[in-house]
């Protein structure tokens, strides 16, 4: 994982200084996705994300990478592929500690057939740093501003990895007018905070105790995005197509003593996401670790294409 600018150390670097296991570093990455990012401050508090004036469907389509203004904050956005009226725009959402560079390959592949965009959340990549702790409400406002610019009033399919999957899943139920499909790639479970504290008890010692303490700190916002992490109930986003893809390589099981239970909790969390839609489907990327779109890009691409086609048919049928 890399965070820009360089003076800000990555979460992986911070964790590896204390615990010299790739398994623990990977878990910390996935756990970061347990929180939802947002943006606080006067500008965000006074901004109405649904106001018609914020929707810029008539603006020239973004081609390549461009910084846009969302409520006075600079947000880095990348778009590729040809726009097609009535078809959903695919919006890729990166995991914690990642950014547009990690998504570049899958975006290029998808853009051969679809209009595809991605963006850096505040605190990630070339977007502005957050002024203070971030919340779900704020990150939803930032996402709304991005969608206003890249899709106007048109439909979108959100495809999120890890933290990005969590944010997409929390956003969709309240924005059924525009979110017409979801793909969650090893998305952080909706009860990750509770899962960690239950699986690794306060009495744990050694590396497990360090892991527990580090993740609780992350939950409280001690990370580059300043995310305050909270659990929540899975709410329905209607009957939109939803595909949930979980990792097949049980890397969490290698965590001494508590690993197998962490894997079980993660798998249970993936099943919980199916409550998002009556059309939800769960599959496993058998040869993949946490980064499904890197380890098995064909699995991720095919799922996103299936959901986008289903969403397009449903949109035309109305």
PDB file of C-alpha atoms in Angstrom:
ATOM      1  CA  UNK A   1       0.000   0.000   0.000  1.00  0.00           C
ATOM      2  CA  UNK A   2       1.212   3.497  -0.792  1.00  0.00           C
ATOM      3  CA  UNK A   3       0.036   6.859   0.456  1.00  0.00           C
ATOM      4  CA  UNK A   4       0.882  10.087  -1.354  1.00  0.00           C
ATOM      5  CA  UNK A   5       2.615  12.370  -0.523  1.00  0.00           C
ATOM      6  CA  UNK A   6       5.742  10.403   0.391  1.00  0.00           C
ATOM      7  CA  UNK A   7       6.286  11.899   3.885  1.00  0.00           C
ATOM      8  CA  UNK A   8       3.133  10.088   5.044  1.00  0.00           C
ATOM      9  CA  UNK A   9       4.106   6.443   5.774  1.00  0.00           C
ATOM     10  CA  UNK A  10       1.859   3.714   4.477  1.00  0.00           C
ATOM     11  CA  UNK A  11      -0.218   1.643   6.872  1.00  0.00           C
ATOM     12  CA  UNK A  12       1.726  -1.402   5.781  1.00  0.00           C
ATOM     13  CA  UNK A  13       5.008   0.277   6.727  1.00  0.00           C
ATOM     14  CA  UNK A  14       3.615   1.275  10.118  1.00  0.00           C
ATOM     15  CA  UNK A  15       2.442  -2.241  10.863  1.00  0.00           C
ATOM     16  CA  UNK A  16       5.595  -3.959   9.642  1.00  0.00           C
ATOM     17  CA  UNK A  17       7.704  -1.887  12.005  1.00  0.00           C
ATOM     18  CA  UNK A  18       5.984  -3.638  14.881  1.00  0.00           C
ATOM     19  CA  UNK A  19       4.951  -7.038  13.537  1.00  0.00           C
ATOM     20  CA  UNK A  20       7.174  -8.733  10.963  1.00  0.00           C
ATOM     21  CA  UNK A  21       4.537 -10.892   9.271  1.00  0.00           C
ATOM     22  CA  UNK A  22       2.970 -10.331   5.864  1.00  0.00           C
ATOM     23  CA  UNK A  23      -0.220 -11.928   7.181  1.00  0.00           C
ATOM     24  CA  UNK A  24      -0.659  -9.299   9.868  1.00  0.00           C
ATOM     25  CA  UNK A  25       0.114  -6.515   7.411  1.00  0.00           C
ATOM     26  CA  UNK A  26      -2.537  -7.867   5.064  1.00  0.00           C
ATOM     27  CA  UNK A  27      -5.085  -8.097   7.854  1.00  0.00           C
ATOM     28  CA  UNK A  28      -4.417  -4.505   8.844  1.00  0.00           C
ATOM     29  CA  UNK A  29      -5.107  -3.485   5.273  1.00  0.00           C
ATOM     30  CA  UNK A  30      -8.410  -5.312   5.230  1.00  0.00           C
ATOM     31  CA  UNK A  31      -9.356  -3.985   8.643  1.00  0.00           C
ATOM     32  CA  UNK A  32      -8.849  -0.405   7.503  1.00  0.00           C
ATOM     33  CA  UNK A  33     -11.777  -1.056   5.206  1.00  0.00           C
ATOM     34  CA  UNK A  34     -13.970  -1.548   8.264  1.00  0.00           C
ATOM     35  CA  UNK A  35     -14.411   2.198   8.603  1.00  0.00           C
ATOM     36  CA  UNK A  36     -16.212   4.607   6.343  1.00  0.00           C
ATOM     37  CA  UNK A  37     -14.637   7.853   5.311  1.00  0.00           C
ATOM     38  CA  UNK A  38     -16.331  11.177   5.075  1.00  0.00           C
ATOM     39  CA  UNK A  39     -15.602  14.860   5.392  1.00  0.00           C
ATOM     40  CA  UNK A  40     -16.491  17.250   8.144  1.00  0.00           C
ATOM     41  CA  UNK A  41     -16.127  21.028   8.462  1.00  0.00           C
ATOM     42  CA  UNK A  42     -18.277  24.043   7.664  1.00  0.00           C
ATOM     43  CA  UNK A  43     -18.130  23.599   3.888  1.00  0.00           C
ATOM     44  CA  UNK A  44     -19.439  20.049   4.048  1.00  0.00           C
ATOM     45  CA  UNK A  45     -22.027  20.776   6.715  1.00  0.00           C
ATOM     46  CA  UNK A  46     -23.565  23.534   4.601  1.00  0.00           C
ATOM     47  CA  UNK A  47     -23.456  21.674   1.294  1.00  0.00           C
ATOM     48  CA  UNK A  48     -26.571  19.990  -0.053  1.00  0.00           C
ATOM     49  CA  UNK A  49     -25.346  17.011  -2.113  1.00  0.00           C
ATOM     50  CA  UNK A  50     -28.725  16.633  -3.812  1.00  0.00           C
ATOM     51  CA  UNK A  51     -29.057  20.225  -4.957  1.00  0.00           C
ATOM     52  CA  UNK A  52     -29.623  20.310  -8.750  1.00  0.00           C
ATOM     53  CA  UNK A  53     -26.932  22.941  -9.225  1.00  0.00           C
ATOM     54  CA  UNK A  54     -24.229  20.454  -8.201  1.00  0.00           C
ATOM     55  CA  UNK A  55     -24.973  18.057 -11.055  1.00  0.00           C
ATOM     56  CA  UNK A  56     -22.758  18.816 -14.010  1.00  0.00           C
ATOM     57  CA  UNK A  57     -23.939  16.374 -16.665  1.00  0.00           C
ATOM     58  CA  UNK A  58     -23.370  19.006 -19.380  1.00  0.00           C
ATOM     59  CA  UNK A  59     -19.697  19.493 -18.504  1.00  0.00           C
ATOM     60  CA  UNK A  60     -17.136  18.008 -20.874  1.00  0.00           C
ATOM     61  CA  UNK A  61     -16.503  14.358 -19.977  1.00  0.00           C
ATOM     62  CA  UNK A  62     -13.313  13.743 -18.048  1.00  0.00           C
ATOM     63  CA  UNK A  63     -10.663  11.983 -20.098  1.00  0.00           C
ATOM     64  CA  UNK A  64      -7.681  10.793 -18.107  1.00  0.00           C
ATOM     65  CA  UNK A  65      -6.960  12.188 -14.649  1.00  0.00           C
ATOM     66  CA  UNK A  66      -8.377  15.482 -13.461  1.00  0.00           C
ATOM     67  CA  UNK A  67      -8.877  17.256 -10.145  1.00  0.00           C
ATOM     68  CA  UNK A  68     -12.425  18.392  -9.475  1.00  0.00           C
ATOM     69  CA  UNK A  69     -13.878  20.597  -6.779  1.00  0.00           C
ATOM     70  CA  UNK A  70     -16.301  18.994  -4.335  1.00  0.00           C
ATOM     71  CA  UNK A  71     -17.550  21.386  -1.677  1.00  0.00           C
ATOM     72  CA  UNK A  72     -14.295  23.302  -1.755  1.00  0.00           C
ATOM     73  CA  UNK A  73     -12.071  20.209  -1.627  1.00  0.00           C
ATOM     74  CA  UNK A  74      -9.867  18.952  -4.445  1.00  0.00           C
ATOM     75  CA  UNK A  75     -10.672  15.366  -5.432  1.00  0.00           C
ATOM     76  CA  UNK A  76      -8.540  13.422  -7.896  1.00  0.00           C
ATOM     77  CA  UNK A  77     -10.657  11.616 -10.505  1.00  0.00           C
ATOM     78  CA  UNK A  78      -9.760   9.373 -13.440  1.00  0.00           C
ATOM     79  CA  UNK A  79     -12.137   8.414 -16.280  1.00  0.00           C
ATOM     80  CA  UNK A  80     -11.730   6.380 -19.453  1.00  0.00           C
ATOM     81  CA  UNK A  81     -13.930   4.726 -22.057  1.00  0.00           C
ATOM     82  CA  UNK A  82     -16.674   6.260 -24.168  1.00  0.00           C
ATOM     83  CA  UNK A  83     -19.836   7.604 -22.510  1.00  0.00           C
ATOM     84  CA  UNK A  84     -23.036   6.055 -23.803  1.00  0.00           C
ATOM     85  CA  UNK A  85     -26.394   7.589 -22.963  1.00  0.00           C
ATOM     86  CA  UNK A  86     -28.530   5.427 -20.730  1.00  0.00           C
ATOM     87  CA  UNK A  87     -25.744   2.986 -19.819  1.00  0.00           C
ATOM     88  CA  UNK A  88     -24.331   2.952 -16.293  1.00  0.00           C
ATOM     89  CA  UNK A  89     -20.968   4.495 -15.554  1.00  0.00           C
ATOM     90  CA  UNK A  90     -18.772   2.045 -13.644  1.00  0.00           C
ATOM     91  CA  UNK A  91     -17.140   3.703 -10.625  1.00  0.00           C
ATOM     92  CA  UNK A  92     -14.206   1.832  -9.073  1.00  0.00           C
ATOM     93  CA  UNK A  93     -13.544   2.422  -5.365  1.00  0.00           C
ATOM     94  CA  UNK A  94     -10.131   1.598  -3.927  1.00  0.00           C
ATOM     95  CA  UNK A  95      -9.304  -0.013  -0.607  1.00  0.00           C
ATOM     96  CA  UNK A  96      -7.684   1.592   2.414  1.00  0.00           C
ATOM     97  CA  UNK A  97      -4.141   2.779   1.750  1.00  0.00           C
ATOM     98  CA  UNK A  98      -4.545   2.363  -2.007  1.00  0.00           C
ATOM     99  CA  UNK A  99      -5.430   4.713  -4.849  1.00  0.00           C
ATOM    100  CA  UNK A 100      -5.905   5.220  -8.566  1.00  0.00           C
ATOM    101  CA  UNK A 101      -2.573   3.634  -9.476  1.00  0.00           C
ATOM    102  CA  UNK A 102      -3.667   0.293  -8.028  1.00  0.00           C
ATOM    103  CA  UNK A 103      -6.896   0.388 -10.081  1.00  0.00           C
ATOM    104  CA  UNK A 104      -5.296   1.482 -13.361  1.00  0.00           C
ATOM    105  CA  UNK A 105      -5.014  -1.963 -14.949  1.00  0.00           C
ATOM    106  CA  UNK A 106      -8.591  -3.073 -14.281  1.00  0.00           C
ATOM    107  CA  UNK A 107      -9.910   0.349 -15.302  1.00  0.00           C
ATOM    108  CA  UNK A 108      -8.080   0.077 -18.632  1.00  0.00           C
ATOM    109  CA  UNK A 109      -9.524  -3.392 -19.255  1.00  0.00           C
ATOM    110  CA  UNK A 110     -13.080  -2.390 -18.403  1.00  0.00           C
ATOM    111  CA  UNK A 111     -12.910   0.833 -20.436  1.00  0.00           C
ATOM    112  CA  UNK A 112     -12.743  -1.158 -23.684  1.00  0.00           C
ATOM    113  CA  UNK A 113     -16.469  -1.816 -23.302  1.00  0.00           C
ATOM    114  CA  UNK A 114     -17.646   0.625 -20.616  1.00  0.00           C
ATOM    115  CA  UNK A 115     -17.322   4.157 -19.331  1.00  0.00           C
ATOM    116  CA  UNK A 116     -15.222   3.730 -16.163  1.00  0.00           C
ATOM    117  CA  UNK A 117     -14.143   6.214 -13.491  1.00  0.00           C
ATOM    118  CA  UNK A 118     -12.260   6.029 -10.213  1.00  0.00           C
ATOM    119  CA  UNK A 119     -11.315   8.582  -7.583  1.00  0.00           C
ATOM    120  CA  UNK A 120      -9.121   9.129  -4.535  1.00  0.00           C
ATOM    121  CA  UNK A 121     -10.952   9.717  -1.278  1.00  0.00           C
ATOM    122  CA  UNK A 122      -9.772  12.585   0.892  1.00  0.00           C
ATOM    123  CA  UNK A 123      -6.502  11.519   2.455  1.00  0.00           C
ATOM    124  CA  UNK A 124      -5.630   9.186  -0.434  1.00  0.00           C
ATOM    125  CA  UNK A 125      -3.514   9.785  -3.508  1.00  0.00           C
ATOM    126  CA  UNK A 126      -3.544  13.301  -4.926  1.00  0.00           C
ATOM    127  CA  UNK A 127      -6.822  14.354  -3.297  1.00  0.00           C
ATOM    128  CA  UNK A 128      -6.843  16.857  -0.439  1.00  0.00           C
ATOM    129  CA  UNK A 129      -5.962  15.741   3.074  1.00  0.00           C
ATOM    130  CA  UNK A 130      -8.866  15.644   5.541  1.00  0.00           C
ATOM    131  CA  UNK A 131      -8.925  18.479   8.078  1.00  0.00           C
ATOM    132  CA  UNK A 132     -10.136  16.191  10.859  1.00  0.00           C
ATOM    133  CA  UNK A 133     -11.849  12.899  11.610  1.00  0.00           C
ATOM    134  CA  UNK A 134     -13.930  11.546   8.747  1.00  0.00           C
ATOM    135  CA  UNK A 135     -17.348   9.886   8.912  1.00  0.00           C
ATOM    136  CA  UNK A 136     -19.796   7.944   6.745  1.00  0.00           C
ATOM    137  CA  UNK A 137     -21.948  11.021   6.146  1.00  0.00           C
ATOM    138  CA  UNK A 138     -19.017  13.015   4.834  1.00  0.00           C
ATOM    139  CA  UNK A 139     -17.652  10.342   2.541  1.00  0.00           C
ATOM    140  CA  UNK A 140     -21.129   9.966   1.061  1.00  0.00           C
ATOM    141  CA  UNK A 141     -21.140  13.679   0.239  1.00  0.00           C
ATOM    142  CA  UNK A 142     -17.776  13.404  -1.467  1.00  0.00           C
ATOM    143  CA  UNK A 143     -18.953  10.380  -3.459  1.00  0.00           C
ATOM    144  CA  UNK A 144     -22.138  12.205  -4.453  1.00  0.00           C
ATOM    145  CA  UNK A 145     -20.072  15.120  -5.731  1.00  0.00           C
ATOM    146  CA  UNK A 146     -17.916  12.764  -7.785  1.00  0.00           C
ATOM    147  CA  UNK A 147     -20.967  11.020  -9.274  1.00  0.00           C
ATOM    148  CA  UNK A 148     -22.541  14.373 -10.103  1.00  0.00           C
ATOM    149  CA  UNK A 149     -19.477  15.189 -12.193  1.00  0.00           C
ATOM    150  CA  UNK A 150     -18.844  11.856 -13.895  1.00  0.00           C
ATOM    151  CA  UNK A 151     -22.419  10.627 -14.402  1.00  0.00           C
ATOM    152  CA  UNK A 152     -24.769  13.564 -13.911  1.00  0.00           C
ATOM    153  CA  UNK A 153     -28.268  12.162 -13.412  1.00  0.00           C
ATOM    154  CA  UNK A 154     -27.350   8.894 -15.108  1.00  0.00           C
ATOM    155  CA  UNK A 155     -27.091   5.434 -13.502  1.00  0.00           C
ATOM    156  CA  UNK A 156     -23.899   4.094 -11.949  1.00  0.00           C
ATOM    157  CA  UNK A 157     -22.482   0.748 -10.883  1.00  0.00           C
ATOM    158  CA  UNK A 158     -20.200   0.921  -7.859  1.00  0.00           C
ATOM    159  CA  UNK A 159     -17.394  -1.648  -7.735  1.00  0.00           C
ATOM    160  CA  UNK A 160     -15.472  -1.465  -4.483  1.00  0.00           C
ATOM    161  CA  UNK A 161     -12.565  -3.340  -2.943  1.00  0.00           C
ATOM    162  CA  UNK A 162     -12.135  -3.689   0.836  1.00  0.00           C
ATOM    163  CA  UNK A 163     -12.868  -0.244   2.336  1.00  0.00           C
ATOM    164  CA  UNK A 164     -14.210   0.909  -1.016  1.00  0.00           C
ATOM    165  CA  UNK A 165     -16.663  -1.976  -0.966  1.00  0.00           C
ATOM    166  CA  UNK A 166     -17.873  -1.039   2.485  1.00  0.00           C
ATOM    167  CA  UNK A 167     -18.410   2.581   1.475  1.00  0.00           C
ATOM    168  CA  UNK A 168     -20.257   1.535  -1.683  1.00  0.00           C
ATOM    169  CA  UNK A 169     -22.493  -0.846   0.277  1.00  0.00           C
ATOM    170  CA  UNK A 170     -23.359   1.814   2.853  1.00  0.00           C
ATOM    171  CA  UNK A 171     -24.022   4.447   0.198  1.00  0.00           C
ATOM    172  CA  UNK A 172     -26.269   2.461  -2.138  1.00  0.00           C
ATOM    173  CA  UNK A 173     -29.387   2.045   0.063  1.00  0.00           C
ATOM    174  CA  UNK A 174     -29.769   5.825   0.387  1.00  0.00           C
ATOM    175  CA  UNK A 175     -29.121   6.490  -3.309  1.00  0.00           C
ATOM    176  CA  UNK A 176     -31.245   3.972  -5.164  1.00  0.00           C
ATOM    177  CA  UNK A 177     -32.123   6.649  -7.707  1.00  0.00           C
ATOM    178  CA  UNK A 178     -28.619   6.445  -9.168  1.00  0.00           C
ATOM    179  CA  UNK A 179     -26.832   3.302  -7.884  1.00  0.00           C
ATOM    180  CA  UNK A 180     -28.120   0.492 -10.108  1.00  0.00           C
ATOM    181  CA  UNK A 181     -25.583  -2.209  -9.318  1.00  0.00           C
ATOM    182  CA  UNK A 182     -22.861  -3.222  -6.851  1.00  0.00           C
ATOM    183  CA  UNK A 183     -19.754  -5.393  -7.015  1.00  0.00           C
ATOM    184  CA  UNK A 184     -18.030  -5.962  -3.679  1.00  0.00           C
ATOM    185  CA  UNK A 185     -14.525  -7.413  -3.957  1.00  0.00           C
ATOM    186  CA  UNK A 186     -13.569  -8.874  -0.572  1.00  0.00           C
ATOM    187  CA  UNK A 187     -15.328  -5.893   0.991  1.00  0.00           C
ATOM    188  CA  UNK A 188     -14.719  -5.229   4.660  1.00  0.00           C
ATOM    189  CA  UNK A 189     -17.486  -6.920   6.649  1.00  0.00           C
ATOM    190  CA  UNK A 190     -20.215  -4.706   8.133  1.00  0.00           C
ATOM    191  CA  UNK A 191     -19.319  -5.851  11.674  1.00  0.00           C
ATOM    192  CA  UNK A 192     -15.522  -5.812  11.433  1.00  0.00           C
ATOM    193  CA  UNK A 193     -14.951  -3.887  14.671  1.00  0.00           C
ATOM    194  CA  UNK A 194     -17.050  -6.340  16.648  1.00  0.00           C
ATOM    195  CA  UNK A 195     -15.457  -9.282  14.849  1.00  0.00           C
ATOM    196  CA  UNK A 196     -11.909  -8.254  15.785  1.00  0.00           C
ATOM    197  CA  UNK A 197     -12.714  -7.562  19.432  1.00  0.00           C
ATOM    198  CA  UNK A 198     -14.564 -10.851  19.797  1.00  0.00           C
ATOM    199  CA  UNK A 199     -12.061 -13.030  17.954  1.00  0.00           C
ATOM    200  CA  UNK A 200      -8.949 -11.536  19.583  1.00  0.00           C
ATOM    201  CA  UNK A 201      -9.747 -11.055  23.288  1.00  0.00           C
ATOM    202  CA  UNK A 202      -8.317  -8.316  25.475  1.00  0.00           C
ATOM    203  CA  UNK A 203      -6.348 -11.016  27.296  1.00  0.00           C
ATOM    204  CA  UNK A 204      -4.392 -11.931  24.153  1.00  0.00           C
ATOM    205  CA  UNK A 205      -0.606 -11.613  24.297  1.00  0.00           C
ATOM    206  CA  UNK A 206       2.247 -11.306  21.813  1.00  0.00           C
ATOM    207  CA  UNK A 207       1.628 -10.496  18.126  1.00  0.00           C
ATOM    208  CA  UNK A 208      -2.134 -11.040  18.505  1.00  0.00           C
ATOM    209  CA  UNK A 209      -2.315  -8.417  21.258  1.00  0.00           C
ATOM    210  CA  UNK A 210      -0.353  -5.973  19.095  1.00  0.00           C
ATOM    211  CA  UNK A 211      -2.616  -6.662  16.155  1.00  0.00           C
ATOM    212  CA  UNK A 212      -5.715  -6.040  18.271  1.00  0.00           C
ATOM    213  CA  UNK A 213      -4.341  -2.777  19.654  1.00  0.00           C
ATOM    214  CA  UNK A 214      -3.231  -1.521  16.251  1.00  0.00           C
ATOM    215  CA  UNK A 215      -6.587  -2.202  14.679  1.00  0.00           C
ATOM    216  CA  UNK A 216      -8.512  -0.571  17.503  1.00  0.00           C
ATOM    217  CA  UNK A 217      -6.358   2.503  16.908  1.00  0.00           C
ATOM    218  CA  UNK A 218      -7.224   2.365  13.207  1.00  0.00           C
ATOM    219  CA  UNK A 219     -10.923   2.113  14.089  1.00  0.00           C
ATOM    220  CA  UNK A 220     -10.596   5.289  16.118  1.00  0.00           C
ATOM    221  CA  UNK A 221      -9.186   7.222  13.180  1.00  0.00           C
ATOM    222  CA  UNK A 222      -5.435   6.796  13.569  1.00  0.00           C
ATOM    223  CA  UNK A 223      -4.758   6.313   9.866  1.00  0.00           C
ATOM    224  CA  UNK A 224      -3.831   8.590   6.932  1.00  0.00           C
ATOM    225  CA  UNK A 225      -7.482   9.064   5.924  1.00  0.00           C
ATOM    226  CA  UNK A 226      -8.473   9.771   9.549  1.00  0.00           C
ATOM    227  CA  UNK A 227     -11.368   7.349   9.212  1.00  0.00           C
ATOM    228  CA  UNK A 228     -13.514   6.762  12.278  1.00  0.00           C
ATOM    229  CA  UNK A 229     -14.656   3.177  11.964  1.00  0.00           C
ATOM    230  CA  UNK A 230     -18.103   1.992  12.977  1.00  0.00           C
ATOM    231  CA  UNK A 231     -20.122  -1.166  12.437  1.00  0.00           C
ATOM    232  CA  UNK A 232     -23.647  -1.070  11.068  1.00  0.00           C
ATOM    233  CA  UNK A 233     -26.620  -3.112   9.938  1.00  0.00           C
ATOM    234  CA  UNK A 234     -26.834  -4.084   6.272  1.00  0.00           C
ATOM    235  CA  UNK A 235     -29.743  -2.255   4.653  1.00  0.00           C
ATOM    236  CA  UNK A 236     -31.478  -3.115   1.406  1.00  0.00           C
ATOM    237  CA  UNK A 237     -30.596  -1.276  -1.790  1.00  0.00           C
ATOM    238  CA  UNK A 238     -33.636  -2.731  -3.576  1.00  0.00           C
ATOM    239  CA  UNK A 239     -33.534  -5.450  -6.193  1.00  0.00           C
ATOM    240  CA  UNK A 240     -30.418  -4.206  -7.968  1.00  0.00           C
ATOM    241  CA  UNK A 241     -27.842  -6.764  -9.158  1.00  0.00           C
ATOM    242  CA  UNK A 242     -25.185  -7.342  -6.500  1.00  0.00           C
ATOM    243  CA  UNK A 243     -22.164  -9.628  -6.737  1.00  0.00           C
ATOM    244  CA  UNK A 244     -20.030 -10.307  -3.661  1.00  0.00           C
ATOM    245  CA  UNK A 245     -16.637 -11.905  -4.305  1.00  0.00           C
ATOM    246  CA  UNK A 246     -14.586 -13.285  -1.412  1.00  0.00           C
ATOM    247  CA  UNK A 247     -10.943 -14.374  -1.375  1.00  0.00           C
ATOM    248  CA  UNK A 248     -10.145 -18.066  -1.760  1.00  0.00           C
ATOM    249  CA  UNK A 249      -6.656 -18.203  -0.266  1.00  0.00           C
ATOM    250  CA  UNK A 250      -7.122 -18.319   3.541  1.00  0.00           C
ATOM    251  CA  UNK A 251      -4.286 -15.953   4.408  1.00  0.00           C
ATOM    252  CA  UNK A 252      -5.891 -14.846   7.688  1.00  0.00           C
ATOM    253  CA  UNK A 253      -5.744 -18.422   8.952  1.00  0.00           C
ATOM    254  CA  UNK A 254      -1.987 -18.060   9.377  1.00  0.00           C
ATOM    255  CA  UNK A 255      -2.385 -15.609  12.271  1.00  0.00           C
ATOM    256  CA  UNK A 256      -1.267 -17.602  15.332  1.00  0.00           C
ATOM    257  CA  UNK A 257      -4.121 -19.049  17.409  1.00  0.00           C
ATOM    258  CA  UNK A 258      -6.841 -16.685  16.188  1.00  0.00           C
ATOM    259  CA  UNK A 259      -6.390 -16.991  12.416  1.00  0.00           C
ATOM    260  CA  UNK A 260      -9.020 -19.641  11.651  1.00  0.00           C
ATOM    261  CA  UNK A 261     -11.697 -17.706  13.540  1.00  0.00           C
ATOM    262  CA  UNK A 262     -10.724 -14.508  11.704  1.00  0.00           C
ATOM    263  CA  UNK A 263     -11.254 -16.337   8.405  1.00  0.00           C
ATOM    264  CA  UNK A 264     -14.647 -17.579   9.593  1.00  0.00           C
ATOM    265  CA  UNK A 265     -15.691 -14.092  10.670  1.00  0.00           C
ATOM    266  CA  UNK A 266     -14.569 -12.627   7.346  1.00  0.00           C
ATOM    267  CA  UNK A 267     -16.506 -15.236   5.370  1.00  0.00           C
ATOM    268  CA  UNK A 268     -19.590 -14.647   7.492  1.00  0.00           C
ATOM    269  CA  UNK A 269     -19.266 -10.937   6.797  1.00  0.00           C
ATOM    270  CA  UNK A 270     -19.264 -11.535   3.046  1.00  0.00           C
ATOM    271  CA  UNK A 271     -22.525 -13.470   3.379  1.00  0.00           C
ATOM    272  CA  UNK A 272     -24.064 -10.611   5.346  1.00  0.00           C
ATOM    273  CA  UNK A 273     -23.604  -8.308   2.353  1.00  0.00           C
ATOM    274  CA  UNK A 274     -26.068 -10.420   0.374  1.00  0.00           C
ATOM    275  CA  UNK A 275     -28.855  -8.716   2.335  1.00  0.00           C
ATOM    276  CA  UNK A 276     -28.228  -5.645   0.174  1.00  0.00           C
ATOM    277  CA  UNK A 277     -30.443  -7.053  -2.567  1.00  0.00           C
ATOM    278  CA  UNK A 278     -32.825  -9.832  -3.420  1.00  0.00           C
ATOM    279  CA  UNK A 279     -30.568 -10.302  -6.434  1.00  0.00           C
ATOM    280  CA  UNK A 280     -27.363 -10.781  -4.453  1.00  0.00           C
ATOM    281  CA  UNK A 281     -24.864 -13.492  -5.423  1.00  0.00           C
ATOM    282  CA  UNK A 282     -21.770 -14.732  -3.577  1.00  0.00           C
ATOM    283  CA  UNK A 283     -18.745 -16.291  -5.289  1.00  0.00           C
ATOM    284  CA  UNK A 284     -15.165 -17.170  -4.350  1.00  0.00           C
ATOM    285  CA  UNK A 285     -11.987 -16.203  -6.201  1.00  0.00           C
ATOM    286  CA  UNK A 286     -10.256 -19.495  -5.428  1.00  0.00           C
ATOM    287  CA  UNK A 287      -6.745 -18.426  -6.401  1.00  0.00           C
ATOM    288  CA  UNK A 288      -6.867 -14.977  -4.836  1.00  0.00           C
ATOM    289  CA  UNK A 289      -5.874 -13.331  -1.625  1.00  0.00           C
ATOM    290  CA  UNK A 290      -7.398 -10.020  -0.544  1.00  0.00           C
ATOM    291  CA  UNK A 291      -6.580  -8.194  -3.808  1.00  0.00           C
ATOM    292  CA  UNK A 292      -8.952 -10.079  -6.078  1.00  0.00           C
ATOM    293  CA  UNK A 293      -8.750  -7.573  -8.936  1.00  0.00           C
ATOM    294  CA  UNK A 294      -4.949  -8.008  -8.953  1.00  0.00           C
ATOM    295  CA  UNK A 295      -4.665 -11.754  -8.278  1.00  0.00           C
ATOM    296  CA  UNK A 296      -7.579 -12.796 -10.503  1.00  0.00           C
ATOM    297  CA  UNK A 297      -8.519  -9.753 -12.586  1.00  0.00           C
ATOM    298  CA  UNK A 298     -10.661 -11.855 -14.938  1.00  0.00           C
ATOM    299  CA  UNK A 299     -12.955 -12.771 -12.043  1.00  0.00           C
ATOM    300  CA  UNK A 300     -13.385  -9.122 -11.067  1.00  0.00           C
ATOM    301  CA  UNK A 301     -13.848  -7.906 -14.645  1.00  0.00           C
ATOM    302  CA  UNK A 302     -16.451 -10.539 -15.480  1.00  0.00           C
ATOM    303  CA  UNK A 303     -18.464  -9.784 -12.333  1.00  0.00           C
ATOM    304  CA  UNK A 304     -18.433  -6.039 -13.047  1.00  0.00           C
ATOM    305  CA  UNK A 305     -19.468  -6.622 -16.649  1.00  0.00           C
ATOM    306  CA  UNK A 306     -22.327  -8.933 -15.627  1.00  0.00           C
ATOM    307  CA  UNK A 307     -23.679  -6.457 -13.110  1.00  0.00           C
ATOM    308  CA  UNK A 308     -23.329  -3.546 -15.533  1.00  0.00           C
ATOM    309  CA  UNK A 309     -25.249  -5.408 -18.249  1.00  0.00           C
ATOM    310  CA  UNK A 310     -28.011  -6.369 -15.813  1.00  0.00           C
ATOM    311  CA  UNK A 311     -28.210  -2.789 -14.555  1.00  0.00           C
ATOM    312  CA  UNK A 312     -28.424  -1.494 -18.124  1.00  0.00           C
ATOM    313  CA  UNK A 313     -31.299  -3.857 -18.922  1.00  0.00           C
ATOM    314  CA  UNK A 314     -33.192  -2.882 -15.785  1.00  0.00           C
ATOM    315  CA  UNK A 315     -32.689   0.803 -16.556  1.00  0.00           C
ATOM    316  CA  UNK A 316     -33.955   0.443 -20.124  1.00  0.00           C
ATOM    317  CA  UNK A 317     -36.968  -1.536 -18.892  1.00  0.00           C
ATOM    318  CA  UNK A 318     -38.303   1.343 -16.845  1.00  0.00           C
TER     319      UNK A 318
END
